[in-house]
PDB file of C-alpha atoms in Angstrom:
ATOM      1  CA  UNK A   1       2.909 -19.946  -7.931  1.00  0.00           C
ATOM      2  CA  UNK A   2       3.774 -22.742  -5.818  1.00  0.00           C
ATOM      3  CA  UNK A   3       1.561 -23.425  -2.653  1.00  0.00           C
ATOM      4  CA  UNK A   4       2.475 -21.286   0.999  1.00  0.00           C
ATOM      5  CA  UNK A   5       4.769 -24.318   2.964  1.00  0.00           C
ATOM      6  CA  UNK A   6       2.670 -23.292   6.260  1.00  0.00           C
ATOM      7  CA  UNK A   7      -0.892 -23.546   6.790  1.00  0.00           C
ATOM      8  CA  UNK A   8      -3.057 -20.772   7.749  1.00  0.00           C
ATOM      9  CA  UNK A   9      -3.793 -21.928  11.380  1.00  0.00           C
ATOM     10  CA  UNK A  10       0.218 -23.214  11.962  1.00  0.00           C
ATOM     11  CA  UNK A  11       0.945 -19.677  10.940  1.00  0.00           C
ATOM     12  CA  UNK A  12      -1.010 -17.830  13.116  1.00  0.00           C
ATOM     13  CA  UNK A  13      -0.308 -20.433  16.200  1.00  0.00           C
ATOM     14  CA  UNK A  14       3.759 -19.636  15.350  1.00  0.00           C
ATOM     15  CA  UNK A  15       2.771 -15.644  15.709  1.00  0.00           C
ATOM     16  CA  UNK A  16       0.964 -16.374  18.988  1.00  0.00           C
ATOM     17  CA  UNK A  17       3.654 -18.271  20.268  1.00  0.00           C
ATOM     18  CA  UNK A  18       5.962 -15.620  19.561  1.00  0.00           C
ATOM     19  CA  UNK A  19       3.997 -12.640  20.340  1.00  0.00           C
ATOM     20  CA  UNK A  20       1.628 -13.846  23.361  1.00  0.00           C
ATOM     21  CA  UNK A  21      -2.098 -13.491  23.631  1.00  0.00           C
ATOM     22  CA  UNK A  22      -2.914 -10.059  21.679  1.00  0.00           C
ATOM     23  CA  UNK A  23      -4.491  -7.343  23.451  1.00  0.00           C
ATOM     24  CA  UNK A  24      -8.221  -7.058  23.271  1.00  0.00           C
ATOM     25  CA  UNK A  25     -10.156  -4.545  20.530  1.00  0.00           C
ATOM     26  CA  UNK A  26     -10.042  -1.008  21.484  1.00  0.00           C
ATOM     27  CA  UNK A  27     -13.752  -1.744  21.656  1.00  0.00           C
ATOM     28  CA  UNK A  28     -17.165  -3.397  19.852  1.00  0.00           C
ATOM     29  CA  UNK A  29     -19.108  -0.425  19.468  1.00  0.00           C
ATOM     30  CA  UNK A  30     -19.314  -0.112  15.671  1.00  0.00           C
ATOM     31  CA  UNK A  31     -19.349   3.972  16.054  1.00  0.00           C
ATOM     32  CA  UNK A  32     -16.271   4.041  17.901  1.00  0.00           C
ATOM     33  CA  UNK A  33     -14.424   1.129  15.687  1.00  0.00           C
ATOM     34  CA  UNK A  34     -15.313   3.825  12.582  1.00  0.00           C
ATOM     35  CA  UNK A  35     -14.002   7.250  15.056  1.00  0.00           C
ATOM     36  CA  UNK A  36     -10.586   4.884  15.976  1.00  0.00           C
ATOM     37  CA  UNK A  37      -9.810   4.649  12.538  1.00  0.00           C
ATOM     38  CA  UNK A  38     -10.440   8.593  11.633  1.00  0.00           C
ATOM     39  CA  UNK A  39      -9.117  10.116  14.785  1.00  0.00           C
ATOM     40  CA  UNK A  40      -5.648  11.068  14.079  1.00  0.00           C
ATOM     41  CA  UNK A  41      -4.785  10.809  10.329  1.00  0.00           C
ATOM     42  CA  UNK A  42      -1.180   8.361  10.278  1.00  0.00           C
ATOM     43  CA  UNK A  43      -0.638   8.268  13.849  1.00  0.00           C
ATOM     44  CA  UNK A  44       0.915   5.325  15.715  1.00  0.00           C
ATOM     45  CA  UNK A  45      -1.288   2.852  17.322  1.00  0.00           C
ATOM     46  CA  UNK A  46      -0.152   4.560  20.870  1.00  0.00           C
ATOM     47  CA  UNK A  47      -0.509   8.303  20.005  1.00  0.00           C
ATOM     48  CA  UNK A  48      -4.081   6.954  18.352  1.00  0.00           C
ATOM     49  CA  UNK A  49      -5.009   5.429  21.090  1.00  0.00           C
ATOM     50  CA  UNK A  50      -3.926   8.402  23.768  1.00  0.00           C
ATOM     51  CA  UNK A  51      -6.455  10.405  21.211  1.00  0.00           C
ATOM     52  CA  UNK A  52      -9.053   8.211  21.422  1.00  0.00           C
ATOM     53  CA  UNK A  53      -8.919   7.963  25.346  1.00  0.00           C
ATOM     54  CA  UNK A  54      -8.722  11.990  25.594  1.00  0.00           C
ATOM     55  CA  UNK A  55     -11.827  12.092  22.940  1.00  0.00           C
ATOM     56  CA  UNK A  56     -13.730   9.484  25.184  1.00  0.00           C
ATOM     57  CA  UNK A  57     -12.743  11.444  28.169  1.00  0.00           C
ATOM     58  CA  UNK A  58     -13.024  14.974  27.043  1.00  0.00           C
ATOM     59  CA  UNK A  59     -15.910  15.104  25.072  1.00  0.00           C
ATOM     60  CA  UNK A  60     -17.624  11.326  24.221  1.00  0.00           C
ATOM     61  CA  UNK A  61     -18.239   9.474  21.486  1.00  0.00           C
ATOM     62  CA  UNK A  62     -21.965   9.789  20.753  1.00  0.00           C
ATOM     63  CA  UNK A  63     -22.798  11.327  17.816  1.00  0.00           C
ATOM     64  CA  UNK A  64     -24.458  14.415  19.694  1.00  0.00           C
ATOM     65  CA  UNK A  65     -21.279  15.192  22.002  1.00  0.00           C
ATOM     66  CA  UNK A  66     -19.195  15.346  18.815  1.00  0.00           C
ATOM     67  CA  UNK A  67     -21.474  17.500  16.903  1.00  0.00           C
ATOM     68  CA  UNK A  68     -21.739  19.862  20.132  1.00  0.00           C
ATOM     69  CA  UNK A  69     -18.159  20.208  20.447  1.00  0.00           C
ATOM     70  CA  UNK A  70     -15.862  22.933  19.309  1.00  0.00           C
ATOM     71  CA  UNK A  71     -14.054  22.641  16.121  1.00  0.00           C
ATOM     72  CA  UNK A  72     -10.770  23.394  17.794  1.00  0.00           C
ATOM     73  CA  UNK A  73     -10.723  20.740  20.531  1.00  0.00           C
ATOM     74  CA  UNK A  74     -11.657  18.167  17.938  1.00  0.00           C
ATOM     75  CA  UNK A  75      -9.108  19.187  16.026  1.00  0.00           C
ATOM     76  CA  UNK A  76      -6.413  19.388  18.992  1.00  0.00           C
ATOM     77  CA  UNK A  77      -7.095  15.609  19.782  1.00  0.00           C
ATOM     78  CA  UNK A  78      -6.486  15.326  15.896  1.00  0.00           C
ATOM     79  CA  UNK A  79      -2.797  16.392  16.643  1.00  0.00           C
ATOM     80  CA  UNK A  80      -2.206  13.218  17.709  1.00  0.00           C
ATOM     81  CA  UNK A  81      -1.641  12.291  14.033  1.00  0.00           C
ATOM     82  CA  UNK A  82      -0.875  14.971  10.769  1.00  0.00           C
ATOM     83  CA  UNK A  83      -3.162  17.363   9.427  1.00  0.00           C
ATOM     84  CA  UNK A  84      -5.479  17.840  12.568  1.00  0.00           C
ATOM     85  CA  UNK A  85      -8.293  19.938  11.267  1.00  0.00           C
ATOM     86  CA  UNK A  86      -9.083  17.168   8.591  1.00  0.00           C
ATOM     87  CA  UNK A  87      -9.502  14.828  11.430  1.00  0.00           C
ATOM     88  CA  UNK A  88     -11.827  17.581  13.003  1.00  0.00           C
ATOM     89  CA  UNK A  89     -13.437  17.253   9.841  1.00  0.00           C
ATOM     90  CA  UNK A  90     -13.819  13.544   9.520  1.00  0.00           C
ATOM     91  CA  UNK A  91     -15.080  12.848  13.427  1.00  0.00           C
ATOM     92  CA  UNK A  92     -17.845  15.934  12.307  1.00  0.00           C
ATOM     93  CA  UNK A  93     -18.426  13.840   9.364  1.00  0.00           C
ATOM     94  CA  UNK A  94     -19.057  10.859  10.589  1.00  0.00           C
ATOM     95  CA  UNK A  95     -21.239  12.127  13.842  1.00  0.00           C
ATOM     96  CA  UNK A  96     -23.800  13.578  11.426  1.00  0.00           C
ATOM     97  CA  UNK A  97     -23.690  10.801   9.407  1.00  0.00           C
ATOM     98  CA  UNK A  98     -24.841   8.666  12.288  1.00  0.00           C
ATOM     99  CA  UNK A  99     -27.174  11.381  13.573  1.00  0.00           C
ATOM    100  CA  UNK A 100     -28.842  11.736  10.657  1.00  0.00           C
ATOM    101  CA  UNK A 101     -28.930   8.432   9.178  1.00  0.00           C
ATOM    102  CA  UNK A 102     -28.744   6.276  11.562  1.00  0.00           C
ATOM    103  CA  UNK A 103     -30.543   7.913  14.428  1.00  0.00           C
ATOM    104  CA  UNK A 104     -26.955   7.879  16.512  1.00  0.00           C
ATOM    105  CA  UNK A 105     -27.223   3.892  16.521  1.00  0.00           C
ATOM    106  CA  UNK A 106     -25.442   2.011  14.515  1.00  0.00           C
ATOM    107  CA  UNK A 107     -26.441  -1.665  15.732  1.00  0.00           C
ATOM    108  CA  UNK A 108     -29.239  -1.715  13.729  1.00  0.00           C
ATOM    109  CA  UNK A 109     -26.885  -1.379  10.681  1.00  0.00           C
ATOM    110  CA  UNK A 110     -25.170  -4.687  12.169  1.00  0.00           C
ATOM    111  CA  UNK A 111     -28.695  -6.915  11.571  1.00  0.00           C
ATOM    112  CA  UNK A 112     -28.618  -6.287   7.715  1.00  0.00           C
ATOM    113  CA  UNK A 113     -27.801  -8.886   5.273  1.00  0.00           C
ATOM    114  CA  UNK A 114     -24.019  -8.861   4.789  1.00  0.00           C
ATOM    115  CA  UNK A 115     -24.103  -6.708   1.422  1.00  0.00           C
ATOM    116  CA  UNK A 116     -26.528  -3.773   3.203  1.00  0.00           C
ATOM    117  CA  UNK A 117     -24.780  -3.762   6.264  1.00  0.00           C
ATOM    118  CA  UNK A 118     -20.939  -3.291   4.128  1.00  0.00           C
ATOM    119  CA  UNK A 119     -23.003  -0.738   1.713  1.00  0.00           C
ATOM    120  CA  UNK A 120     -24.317   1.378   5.139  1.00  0.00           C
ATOM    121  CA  UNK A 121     -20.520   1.124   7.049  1.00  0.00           C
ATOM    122  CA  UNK A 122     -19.116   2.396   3.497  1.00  0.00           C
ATOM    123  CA  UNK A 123     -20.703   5.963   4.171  1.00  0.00           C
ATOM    124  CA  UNK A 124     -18.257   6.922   6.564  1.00  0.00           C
ATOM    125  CA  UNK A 125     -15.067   8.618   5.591  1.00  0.00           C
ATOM    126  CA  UNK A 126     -11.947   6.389   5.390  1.00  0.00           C
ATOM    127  CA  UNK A 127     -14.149   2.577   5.335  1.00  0.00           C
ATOM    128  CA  UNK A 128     -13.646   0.594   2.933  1.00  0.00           C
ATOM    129  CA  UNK A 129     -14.193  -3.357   1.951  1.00  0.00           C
ATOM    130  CA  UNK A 130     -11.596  -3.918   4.577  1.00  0.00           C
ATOM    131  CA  UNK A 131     -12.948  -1.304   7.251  1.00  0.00           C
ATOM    132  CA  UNK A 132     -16.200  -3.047   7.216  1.00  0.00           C
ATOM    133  CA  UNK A 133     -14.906  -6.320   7.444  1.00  0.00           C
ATOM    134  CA  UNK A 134     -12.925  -5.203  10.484  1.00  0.00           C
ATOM    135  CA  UNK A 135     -16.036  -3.200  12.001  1.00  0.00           C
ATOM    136  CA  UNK A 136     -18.134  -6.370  11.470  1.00  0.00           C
ATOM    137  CA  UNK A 137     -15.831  -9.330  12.861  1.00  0.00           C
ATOM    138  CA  UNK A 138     -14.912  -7.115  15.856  1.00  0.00           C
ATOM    139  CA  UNK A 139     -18.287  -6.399  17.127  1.00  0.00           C
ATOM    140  CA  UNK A 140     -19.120 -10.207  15.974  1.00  0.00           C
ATOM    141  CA  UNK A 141     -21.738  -9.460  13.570  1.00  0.00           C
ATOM    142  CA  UNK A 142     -20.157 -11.741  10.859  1.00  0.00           C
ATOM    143  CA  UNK A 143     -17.806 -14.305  11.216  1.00  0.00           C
ATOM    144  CA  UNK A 144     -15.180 -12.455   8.866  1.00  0.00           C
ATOM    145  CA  UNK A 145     -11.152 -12.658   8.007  1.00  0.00           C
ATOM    146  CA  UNK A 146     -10.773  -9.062   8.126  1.00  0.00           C
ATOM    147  CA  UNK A 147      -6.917  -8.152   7.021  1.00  0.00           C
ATOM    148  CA  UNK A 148      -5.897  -4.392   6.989  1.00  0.00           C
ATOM    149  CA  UNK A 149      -2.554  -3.963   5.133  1.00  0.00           C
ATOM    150  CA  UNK A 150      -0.089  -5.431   7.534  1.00  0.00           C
ATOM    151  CA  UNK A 151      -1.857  -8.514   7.787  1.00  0.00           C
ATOM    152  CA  UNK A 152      -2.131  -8.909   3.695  1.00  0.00           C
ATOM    153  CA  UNK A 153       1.275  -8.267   3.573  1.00  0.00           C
ATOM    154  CA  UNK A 154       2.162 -10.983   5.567  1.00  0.00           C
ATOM    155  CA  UNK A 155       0.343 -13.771   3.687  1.00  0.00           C
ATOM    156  CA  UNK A 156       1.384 -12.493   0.687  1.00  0.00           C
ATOM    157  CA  UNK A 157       5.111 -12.700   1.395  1.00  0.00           C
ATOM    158  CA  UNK A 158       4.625 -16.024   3.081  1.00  0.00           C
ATOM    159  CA  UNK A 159       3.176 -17.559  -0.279  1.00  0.00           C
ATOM    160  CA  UNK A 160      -0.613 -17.257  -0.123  1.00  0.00           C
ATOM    161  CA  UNK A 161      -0.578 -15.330  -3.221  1.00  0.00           C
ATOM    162  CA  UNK A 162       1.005 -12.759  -4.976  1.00  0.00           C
ATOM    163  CA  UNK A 163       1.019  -9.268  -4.701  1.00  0.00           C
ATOM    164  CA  UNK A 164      -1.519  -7.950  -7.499  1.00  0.00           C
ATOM    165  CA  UNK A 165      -1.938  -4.320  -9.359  1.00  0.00           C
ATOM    166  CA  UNK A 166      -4.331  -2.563  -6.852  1.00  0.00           C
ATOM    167  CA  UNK A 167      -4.605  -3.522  -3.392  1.00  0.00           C
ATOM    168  CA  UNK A 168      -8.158  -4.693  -3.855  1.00  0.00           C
ATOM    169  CA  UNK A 169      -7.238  -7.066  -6.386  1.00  0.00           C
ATOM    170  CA  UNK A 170      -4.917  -8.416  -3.657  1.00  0.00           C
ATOM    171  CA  UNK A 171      -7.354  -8.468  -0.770  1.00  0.00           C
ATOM    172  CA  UNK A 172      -9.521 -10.436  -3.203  1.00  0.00           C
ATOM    173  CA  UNK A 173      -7.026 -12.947  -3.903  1.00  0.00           C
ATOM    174  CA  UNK A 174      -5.260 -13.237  -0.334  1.00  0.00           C
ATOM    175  CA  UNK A 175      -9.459 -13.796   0.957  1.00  0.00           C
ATOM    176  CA  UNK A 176      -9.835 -16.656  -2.361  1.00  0.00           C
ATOM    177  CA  UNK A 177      -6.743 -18.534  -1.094  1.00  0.00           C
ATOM    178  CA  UNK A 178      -7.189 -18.845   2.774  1.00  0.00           C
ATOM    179  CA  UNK A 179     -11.041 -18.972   3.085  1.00  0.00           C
ATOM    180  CA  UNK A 180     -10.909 -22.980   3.115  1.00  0.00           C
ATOM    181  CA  UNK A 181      -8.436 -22.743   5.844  1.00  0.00           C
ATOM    182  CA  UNK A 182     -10.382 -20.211   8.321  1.00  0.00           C
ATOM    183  CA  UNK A 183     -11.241 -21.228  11.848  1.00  0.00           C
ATOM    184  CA  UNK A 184     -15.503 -20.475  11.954  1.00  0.00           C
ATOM    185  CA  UNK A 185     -15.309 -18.555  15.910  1.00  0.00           C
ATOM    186  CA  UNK A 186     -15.430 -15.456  16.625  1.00  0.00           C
ATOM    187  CA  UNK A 187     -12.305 -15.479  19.212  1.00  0.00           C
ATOM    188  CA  UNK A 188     -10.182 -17.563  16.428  1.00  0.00           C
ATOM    189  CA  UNK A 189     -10.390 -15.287  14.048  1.00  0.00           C
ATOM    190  CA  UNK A 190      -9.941 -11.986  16.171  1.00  0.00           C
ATOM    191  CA  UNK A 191      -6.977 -13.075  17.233  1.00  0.00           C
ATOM    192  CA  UNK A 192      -5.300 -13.792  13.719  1.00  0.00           C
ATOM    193  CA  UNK A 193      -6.762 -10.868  12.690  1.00  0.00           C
ATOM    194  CA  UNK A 194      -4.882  -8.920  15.800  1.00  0.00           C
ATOM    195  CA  UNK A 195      -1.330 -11.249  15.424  1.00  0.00           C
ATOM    196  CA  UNK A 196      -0.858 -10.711  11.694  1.00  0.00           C
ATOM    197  CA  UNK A 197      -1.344  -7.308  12.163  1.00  0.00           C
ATOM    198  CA  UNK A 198       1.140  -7.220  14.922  1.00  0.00           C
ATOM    199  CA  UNK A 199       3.840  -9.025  12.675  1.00  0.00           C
ATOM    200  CA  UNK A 200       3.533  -7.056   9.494  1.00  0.00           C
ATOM    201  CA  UNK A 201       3.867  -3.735  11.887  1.00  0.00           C
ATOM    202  CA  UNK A 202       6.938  -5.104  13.848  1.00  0.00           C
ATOM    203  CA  UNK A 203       8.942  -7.515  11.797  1.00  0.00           C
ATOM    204  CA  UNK A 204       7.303  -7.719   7.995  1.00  0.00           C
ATOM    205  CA  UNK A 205       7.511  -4.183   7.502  1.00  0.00           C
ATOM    206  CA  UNK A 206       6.776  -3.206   4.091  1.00  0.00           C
ATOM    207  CA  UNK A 207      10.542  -1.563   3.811  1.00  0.00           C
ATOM    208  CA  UNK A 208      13.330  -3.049   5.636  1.00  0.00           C
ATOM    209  CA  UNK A 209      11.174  -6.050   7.132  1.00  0.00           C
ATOM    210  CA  UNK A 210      13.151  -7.616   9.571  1.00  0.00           C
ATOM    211  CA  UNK A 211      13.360 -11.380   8.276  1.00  0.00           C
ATOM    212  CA  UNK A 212      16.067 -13.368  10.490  1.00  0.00           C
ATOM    213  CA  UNK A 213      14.069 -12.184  13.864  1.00  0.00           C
ATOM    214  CA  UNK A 214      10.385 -13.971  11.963  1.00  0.00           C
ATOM    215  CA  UNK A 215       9.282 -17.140  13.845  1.00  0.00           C
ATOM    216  CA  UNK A 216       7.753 -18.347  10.394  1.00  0.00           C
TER     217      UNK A 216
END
C-alpha cells in the first residue's frame, strides 16, 4: 500500500480551513459523554442533542435523578432516535451502574492507569475501545486520537491504511499508522478528533460520499 500523499496535521489543517473552528464537546463530564452516546439510539447529532438538553432540563443527569424518574419520560426523550424504550433501558442501565459502582462519580475512574480506567468505562452499554478513547481525550484524562467511524473512514480512504475484516482490526491499524504523526495537546487533538468527524458525516459519507466538494 503506498504511503497517504498528505500528512496527518496538513490534513486536519485543510478540514479546519474548510469547515471553521469546530464546536466545543457537548461536555467533559465522563457520565454525561457515556448518557450522549445512549440517549437516542441512531438519531442525528441535532435530534440527539435536543434529547440531551430536554434530559438535562427535565430530569438531570446524576445517576439518582435518572434512577428516580419514570420509565415513560425516559423513554419519551428516547424518541428522539428509534426504539425509545431501549434507550429508557440503557440511561437506567448506566445510572445504576454508576450508582452502584462508582458511587455516582465517575472521576475517580479517570485517575486509573490507562488499561483500568478503559476496563471500568467498558461497563456501560454501547462503550467500546473507541467510546473510551473518546470519553478519555474529551474530559483530558489521556492525551488520546480517539476516531469514531466517520473519522476512520476518512483516513482510510485518504491512504492511511486499508480497510480491514472487522472494524477493530481497522481502528488498530488506522491508530499504528498515524500515532508518529499526532500533535501531544489536548486542544490539537480535540479538534481533529471533532473535524474528521465532521467530514466523514458531511462529505466522506460511507455511501455516495461526495468527493469533488473534499478540500483534501
Amino acid at each position: 500500500m503506498r504511503p497517504p500523499a498528505i500528512t496527518f496535521s496538513k490534513l486536519v489543517d485543510k478540514l479546519h480551513e474548510h469547515y471553521g473552528r469546530p464546536a466545543p464537546p457537548v461536555s467533559t463530564d465522563p457520565l454525561e459523554l457515556i448518557i450522549w452516546e445512549n440517549i437516542a439510539y441512531l438519531a442525528s447529532d441535532g435530534r440527539r442533542a435536543e434529547a440531551f438538553a430536554t434530559l438535562k432540563r427535565s430530569i438531570g443527569t446524576r445517576p439518582e435523578q435518572i434512577l428516580a424518574a419514570k420509565h415513560s419520560a425516559l423513554a419519551a426523550i428516547g424518541e428522539a432516535g428509534i426504539l425509545p424504550d431501549v434507550s429508557a433501558e440503557k440511561l437506567l442501565t448506566i445510572a445504576r451502574i454508576a450508582y452502584e459502582e462508582f458511587g455516582s462519580d465517575l472521576h475517580s475512574v479517570l485517575k486509573k492507569p490507562l488499561p483500568q480506567a478503559k476496563k471500568a468505562l467498558r461497563r456501560f452499554p454501547g462503550i467500546g475501545d473507541p467510546g473510551t478513547e473518546k470519553i478519555l481525550l474529551l474530559t483530558r484524562s489521556y492525551p488520546l486520537m480517539a476516531l469514531d467511524s466517520n473519522g476512520l473512514r476518512v483516513l482510510c480512504r485518504v491512504g492511511f491504511a486499508e480497510e480491514q475484516k472487522n472494524y477493530s482490526a481497522t481502528y488498530r491499524a488506522i491508530q499504528d499508522a498515524i500515532r508518529e504523526q499526532l500533535p501531544e495537546d489536548y486542544d490539537s487533538l480535540i479538534r481533529a478528533h471533532q473535524l474528521l468527524r465532521q467530514h466523514g458525516q458531511g462529505l466522506c459519507k460511507r455511501s455516495k460520499p461526495r468527493c469533488t466538494e473534499c478540500p483534501v
